[in-house]
Coordinates of N, CA and C in Angstrom, one line a residue:
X48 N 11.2 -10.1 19.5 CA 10.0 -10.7 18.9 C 9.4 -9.7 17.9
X49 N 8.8 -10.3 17.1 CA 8.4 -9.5 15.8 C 7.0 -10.4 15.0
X50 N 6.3 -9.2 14.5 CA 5.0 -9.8 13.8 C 5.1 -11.6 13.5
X51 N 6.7 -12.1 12.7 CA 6.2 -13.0 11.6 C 6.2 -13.7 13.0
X52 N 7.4 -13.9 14.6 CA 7.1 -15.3 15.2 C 5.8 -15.2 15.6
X53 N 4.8 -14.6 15.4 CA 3.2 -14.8 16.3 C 2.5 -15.5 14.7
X54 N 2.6 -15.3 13.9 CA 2.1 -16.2 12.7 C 1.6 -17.4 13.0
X55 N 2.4 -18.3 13.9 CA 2.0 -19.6 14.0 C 0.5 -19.4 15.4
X56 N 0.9 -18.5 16.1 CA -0.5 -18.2 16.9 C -1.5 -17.6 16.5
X57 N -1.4 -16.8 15.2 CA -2.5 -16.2 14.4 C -3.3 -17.1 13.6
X58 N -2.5 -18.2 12.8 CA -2.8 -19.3 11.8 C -3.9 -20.5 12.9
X59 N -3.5 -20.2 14.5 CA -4.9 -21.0 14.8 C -5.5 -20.4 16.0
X60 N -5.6 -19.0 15.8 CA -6.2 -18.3 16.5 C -6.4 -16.8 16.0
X61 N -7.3 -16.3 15.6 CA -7.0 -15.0 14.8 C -8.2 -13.9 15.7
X62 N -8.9 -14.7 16.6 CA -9.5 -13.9 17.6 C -8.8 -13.1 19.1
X63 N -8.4 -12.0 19.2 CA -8.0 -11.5 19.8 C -8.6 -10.6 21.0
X64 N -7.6 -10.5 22.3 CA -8.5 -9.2 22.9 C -7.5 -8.2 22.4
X65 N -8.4 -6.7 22.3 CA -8.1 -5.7 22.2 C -8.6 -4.1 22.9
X66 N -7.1 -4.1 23.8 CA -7.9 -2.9 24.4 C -7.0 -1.6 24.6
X67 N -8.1 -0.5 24.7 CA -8.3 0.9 24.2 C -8.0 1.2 26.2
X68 N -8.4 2.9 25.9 CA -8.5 3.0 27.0 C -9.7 4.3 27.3
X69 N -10.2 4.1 28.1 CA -11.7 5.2 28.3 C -11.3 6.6 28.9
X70 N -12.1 7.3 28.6 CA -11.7 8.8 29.0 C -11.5 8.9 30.4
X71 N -11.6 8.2 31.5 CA -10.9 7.9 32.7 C -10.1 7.2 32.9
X72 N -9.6 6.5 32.2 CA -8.3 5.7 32.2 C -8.3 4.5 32.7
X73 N -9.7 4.0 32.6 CA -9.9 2.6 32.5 C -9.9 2.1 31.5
X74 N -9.5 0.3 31.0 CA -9.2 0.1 30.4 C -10.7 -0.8 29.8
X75 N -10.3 -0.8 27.9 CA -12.0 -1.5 27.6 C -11.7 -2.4 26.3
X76 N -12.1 -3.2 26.7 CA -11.6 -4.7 26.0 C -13.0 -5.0 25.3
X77 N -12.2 -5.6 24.3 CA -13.1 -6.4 22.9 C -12.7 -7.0 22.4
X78 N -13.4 -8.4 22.3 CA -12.8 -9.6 21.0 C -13.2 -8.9 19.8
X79 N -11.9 -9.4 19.1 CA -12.2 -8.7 17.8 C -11.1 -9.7 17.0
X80 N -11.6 -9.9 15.3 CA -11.0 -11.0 14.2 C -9.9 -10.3 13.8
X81 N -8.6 -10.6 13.7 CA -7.9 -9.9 13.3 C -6.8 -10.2 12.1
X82 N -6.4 -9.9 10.9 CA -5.0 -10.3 10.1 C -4.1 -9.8 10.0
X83 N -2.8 -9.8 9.3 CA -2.0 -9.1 9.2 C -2.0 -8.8 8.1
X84 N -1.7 -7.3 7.9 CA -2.1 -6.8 6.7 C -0.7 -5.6 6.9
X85 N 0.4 -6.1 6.0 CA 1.7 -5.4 5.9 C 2.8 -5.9 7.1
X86 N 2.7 -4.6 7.6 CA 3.8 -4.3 9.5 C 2.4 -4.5 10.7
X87 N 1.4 -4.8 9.9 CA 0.6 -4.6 11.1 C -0.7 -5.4 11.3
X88 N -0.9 -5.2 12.6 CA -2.8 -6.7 12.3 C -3.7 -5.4 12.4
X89 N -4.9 -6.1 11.9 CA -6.3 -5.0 11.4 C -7.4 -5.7 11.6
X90 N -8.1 -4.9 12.0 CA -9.8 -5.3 12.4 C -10.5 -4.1 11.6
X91 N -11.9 -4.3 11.5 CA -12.5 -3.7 11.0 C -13.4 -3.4 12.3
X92 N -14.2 -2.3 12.4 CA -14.9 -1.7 13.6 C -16.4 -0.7 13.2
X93 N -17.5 -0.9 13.6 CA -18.8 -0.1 13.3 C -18.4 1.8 13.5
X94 N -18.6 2.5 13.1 CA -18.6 3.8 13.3 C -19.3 4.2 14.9
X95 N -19.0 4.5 15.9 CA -19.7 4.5 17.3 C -19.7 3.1 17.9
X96 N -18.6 2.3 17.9 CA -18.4 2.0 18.7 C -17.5 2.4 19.8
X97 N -16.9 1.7 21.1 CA -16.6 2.4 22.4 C -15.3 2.1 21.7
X98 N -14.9 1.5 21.2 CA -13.0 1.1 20.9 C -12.5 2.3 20.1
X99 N -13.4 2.6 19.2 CA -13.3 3.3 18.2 C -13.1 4.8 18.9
X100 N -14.2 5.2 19.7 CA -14.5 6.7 20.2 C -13.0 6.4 21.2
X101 N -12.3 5.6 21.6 CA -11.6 5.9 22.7 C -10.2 6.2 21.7
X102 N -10.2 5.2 20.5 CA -8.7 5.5 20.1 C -9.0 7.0 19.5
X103 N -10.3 7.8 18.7 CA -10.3 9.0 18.7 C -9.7 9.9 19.9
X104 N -9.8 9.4 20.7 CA -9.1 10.6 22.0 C -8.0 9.7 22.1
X105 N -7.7 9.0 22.2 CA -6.1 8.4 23.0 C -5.8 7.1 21.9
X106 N -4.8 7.4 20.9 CA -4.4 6.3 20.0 C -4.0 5.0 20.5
X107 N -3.6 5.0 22.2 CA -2.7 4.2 22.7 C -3.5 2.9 22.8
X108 N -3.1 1.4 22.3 CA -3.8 0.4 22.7 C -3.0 -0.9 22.8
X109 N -3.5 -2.1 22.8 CA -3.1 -3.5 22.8 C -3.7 -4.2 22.5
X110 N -2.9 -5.6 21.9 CA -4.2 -6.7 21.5 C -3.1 -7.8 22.8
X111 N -3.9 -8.5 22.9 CA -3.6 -10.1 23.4 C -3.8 -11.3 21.8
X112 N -3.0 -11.8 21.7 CA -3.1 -13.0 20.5 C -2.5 -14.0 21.4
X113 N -3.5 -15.0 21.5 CA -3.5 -16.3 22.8 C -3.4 -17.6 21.8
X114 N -2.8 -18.9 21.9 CA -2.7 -19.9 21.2 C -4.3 -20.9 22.0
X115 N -5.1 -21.2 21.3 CA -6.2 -21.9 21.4 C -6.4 -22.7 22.3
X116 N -5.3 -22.9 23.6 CA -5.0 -23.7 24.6 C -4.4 -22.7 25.8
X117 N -4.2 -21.4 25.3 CA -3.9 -20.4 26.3 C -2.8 -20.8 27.1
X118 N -1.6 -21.3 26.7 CA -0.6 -21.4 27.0 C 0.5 -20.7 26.3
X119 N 0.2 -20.2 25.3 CA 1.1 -19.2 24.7 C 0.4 -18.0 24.3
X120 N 0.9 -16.9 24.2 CA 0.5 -15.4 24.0 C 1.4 -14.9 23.5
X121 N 0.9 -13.6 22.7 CA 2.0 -12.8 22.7 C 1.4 -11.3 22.8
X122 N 2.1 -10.0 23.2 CA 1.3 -8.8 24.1 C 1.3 -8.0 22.6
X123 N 0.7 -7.4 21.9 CA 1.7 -6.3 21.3 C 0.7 -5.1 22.1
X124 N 2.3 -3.8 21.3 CA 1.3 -2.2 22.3 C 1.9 -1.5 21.4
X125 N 1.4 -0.3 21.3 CA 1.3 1.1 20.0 C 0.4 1.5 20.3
X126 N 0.3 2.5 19.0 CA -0.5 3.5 18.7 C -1.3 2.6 17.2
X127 N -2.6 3.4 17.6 CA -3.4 2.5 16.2 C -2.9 3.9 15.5
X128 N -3.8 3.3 14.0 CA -3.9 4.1 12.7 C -4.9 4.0 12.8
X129 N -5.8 4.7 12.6 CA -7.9 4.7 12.0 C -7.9 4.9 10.9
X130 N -8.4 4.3 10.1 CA -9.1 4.0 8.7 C -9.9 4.0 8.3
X131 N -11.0 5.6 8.5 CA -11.9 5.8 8.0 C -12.4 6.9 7.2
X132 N -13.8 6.7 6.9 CA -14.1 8.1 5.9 C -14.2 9.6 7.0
X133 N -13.2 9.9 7.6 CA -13.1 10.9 8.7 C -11.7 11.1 8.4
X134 N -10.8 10.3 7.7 CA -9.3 10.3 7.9 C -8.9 9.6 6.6
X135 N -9.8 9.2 5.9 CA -8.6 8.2 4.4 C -10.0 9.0 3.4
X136 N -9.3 8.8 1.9 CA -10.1 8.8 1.0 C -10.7 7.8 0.7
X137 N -11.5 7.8 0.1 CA -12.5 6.7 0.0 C -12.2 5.6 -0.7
X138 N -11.2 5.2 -1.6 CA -10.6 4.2 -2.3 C -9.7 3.8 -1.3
X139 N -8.5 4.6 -0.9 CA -8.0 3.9 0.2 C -8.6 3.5 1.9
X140 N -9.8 3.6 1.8 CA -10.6 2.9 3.1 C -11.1 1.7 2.3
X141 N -11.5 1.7 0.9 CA -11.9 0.4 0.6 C -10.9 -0.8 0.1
X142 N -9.9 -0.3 -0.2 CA -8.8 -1.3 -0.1 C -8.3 -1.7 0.8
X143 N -8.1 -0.6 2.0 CA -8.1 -1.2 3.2 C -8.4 -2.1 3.6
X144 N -10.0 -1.9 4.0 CA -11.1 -2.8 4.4 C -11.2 -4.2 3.5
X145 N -10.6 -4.4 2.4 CA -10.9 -5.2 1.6 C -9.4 -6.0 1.9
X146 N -8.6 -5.4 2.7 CA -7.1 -6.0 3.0 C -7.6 -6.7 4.1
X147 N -8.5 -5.7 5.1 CA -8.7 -6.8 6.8 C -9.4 -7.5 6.3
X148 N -10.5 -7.2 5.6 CA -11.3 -9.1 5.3 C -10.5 -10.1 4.8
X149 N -9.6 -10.1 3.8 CA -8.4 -11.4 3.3 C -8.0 -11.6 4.6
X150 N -7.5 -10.9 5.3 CA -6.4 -11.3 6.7 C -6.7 -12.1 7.5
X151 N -8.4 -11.6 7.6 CA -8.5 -11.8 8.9 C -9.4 -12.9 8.9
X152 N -10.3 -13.0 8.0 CA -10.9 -14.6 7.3 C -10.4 -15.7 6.7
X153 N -8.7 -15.1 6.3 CA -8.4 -15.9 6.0 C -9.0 -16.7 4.4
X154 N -9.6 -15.9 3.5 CA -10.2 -16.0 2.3 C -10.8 -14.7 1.7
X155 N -11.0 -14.9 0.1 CA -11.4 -13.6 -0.2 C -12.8 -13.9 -0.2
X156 N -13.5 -12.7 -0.4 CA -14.7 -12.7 0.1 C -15.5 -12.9 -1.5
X157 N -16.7 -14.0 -1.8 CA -17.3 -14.2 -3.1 C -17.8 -13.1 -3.1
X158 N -18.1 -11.8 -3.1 CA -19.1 -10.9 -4.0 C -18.6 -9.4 -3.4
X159 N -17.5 -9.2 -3.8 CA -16.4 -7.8 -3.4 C -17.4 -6.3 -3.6
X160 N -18.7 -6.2 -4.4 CA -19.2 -5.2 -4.7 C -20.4 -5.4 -3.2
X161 N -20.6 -6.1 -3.5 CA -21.6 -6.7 -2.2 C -21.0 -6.3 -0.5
X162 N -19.5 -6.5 -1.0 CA -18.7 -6.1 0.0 C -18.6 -4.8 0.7
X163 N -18.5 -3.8 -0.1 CA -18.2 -2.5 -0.6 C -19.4 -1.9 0.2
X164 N -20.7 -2.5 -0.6 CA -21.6 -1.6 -0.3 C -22.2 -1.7 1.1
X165 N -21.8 -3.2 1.8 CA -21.9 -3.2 3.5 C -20.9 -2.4 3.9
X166 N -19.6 -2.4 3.5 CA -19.0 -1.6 4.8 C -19.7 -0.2 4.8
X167 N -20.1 0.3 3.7 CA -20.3 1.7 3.7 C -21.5 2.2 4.9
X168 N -22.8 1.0 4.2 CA -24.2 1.0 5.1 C -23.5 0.6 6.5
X169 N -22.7 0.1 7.0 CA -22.3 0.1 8.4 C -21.9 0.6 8.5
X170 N -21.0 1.7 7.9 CA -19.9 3.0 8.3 C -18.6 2.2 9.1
X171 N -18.2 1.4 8.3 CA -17.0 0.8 9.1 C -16.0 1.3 8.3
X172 N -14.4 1.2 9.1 CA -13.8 1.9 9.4 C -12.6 0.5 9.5
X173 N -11.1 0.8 9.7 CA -10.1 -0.4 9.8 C -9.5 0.3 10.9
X174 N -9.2 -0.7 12.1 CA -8.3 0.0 12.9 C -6.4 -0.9 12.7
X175 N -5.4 -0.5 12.4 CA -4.4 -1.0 12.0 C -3.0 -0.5 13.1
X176 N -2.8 -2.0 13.8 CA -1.8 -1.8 14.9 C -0.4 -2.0 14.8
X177 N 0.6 -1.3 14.4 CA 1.9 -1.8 14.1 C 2.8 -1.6 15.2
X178 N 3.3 -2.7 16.0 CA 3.2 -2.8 17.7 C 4.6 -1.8 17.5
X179 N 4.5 -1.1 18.7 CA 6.3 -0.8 18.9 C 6.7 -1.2 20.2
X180 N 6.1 -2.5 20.5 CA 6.8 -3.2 21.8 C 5.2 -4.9 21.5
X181 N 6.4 -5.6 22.1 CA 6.1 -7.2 21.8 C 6.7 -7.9 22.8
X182 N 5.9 -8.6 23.6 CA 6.1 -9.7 24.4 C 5.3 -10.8 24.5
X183 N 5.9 -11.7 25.1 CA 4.9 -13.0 25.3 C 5.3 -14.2 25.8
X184 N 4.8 -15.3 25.6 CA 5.5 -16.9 26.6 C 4.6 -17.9 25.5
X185 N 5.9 -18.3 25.7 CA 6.3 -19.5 24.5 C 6.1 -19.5 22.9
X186 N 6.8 -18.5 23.1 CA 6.4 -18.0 21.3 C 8.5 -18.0 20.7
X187 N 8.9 -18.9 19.8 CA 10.1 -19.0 19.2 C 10.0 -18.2 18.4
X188 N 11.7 -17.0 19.0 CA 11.9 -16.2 18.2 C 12.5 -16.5 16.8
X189 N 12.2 -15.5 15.5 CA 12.7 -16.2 14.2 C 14.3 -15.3 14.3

């Protein structure tokens, strides 16, 4: 299994669970919008949030991508990449960021400077998952 067979589950479902894991080794889930942007899907995330502070200590995570009727899924699991002003320069976090909004809306966004200057006042950040393991049920392999 590989990124493109989940396409047809991302094209009518692009809301995902995604989970981290907490400094005791419980696990912590969040719906989150997600596209594919290269080898990998991407979300965008607030600066202090809990997903965020956990992949800072433990990169290890998962998404769930479920078909709109929850009879098909597919698992992926890795290690994230963080994409922020803590770790990227500041042109490559806004291309970034400007790659998960196309993906993951599925449109470009009308006012890209408008754009820019929210992610910054939110201090967001791109989290980008390039699985190195994939499973799931009833997903045709390409």
């Amino acid at each position: 299994m590989n990124l493109d067979d989940i396409t047809p589950l991302l094209d009518q479902n692009r809301v995902v669970n995604f989970s981290t894991y907490r400094r005791d080794g419980r696990p912590q889930m969040s719906l989150v919008t997600v596209g594919r942007v290269g080898d990998a899907l991407g979300f965008s995330t607030r600066r202090g949030n809990a997903k965020l502070a956990n992949l800072k200590r433990d990169l290890r995570c998962a998404m769930m991508v479920m078909s709109p009727d929850l009879r098909r899924y597919a698992v992926l699991d890795g290690d994230a990449v963080i994409v922020d002003a803590y770790t990227t320069e500041a042109e490559t976090l806004r291309v970034t960021l400007r790659e998960v909004y196309r993906a993951s809306a599925g449109k470009v966004h009308p006012d890209w400077e408008e754009f820019d200057a929210a992610m910054i006042e939110q201090e967001r950040g791109a989290i980008l998952l390039s699985p190195s393991r994939m499973y799931g049920h009833g997903i045709q392999p390409s």
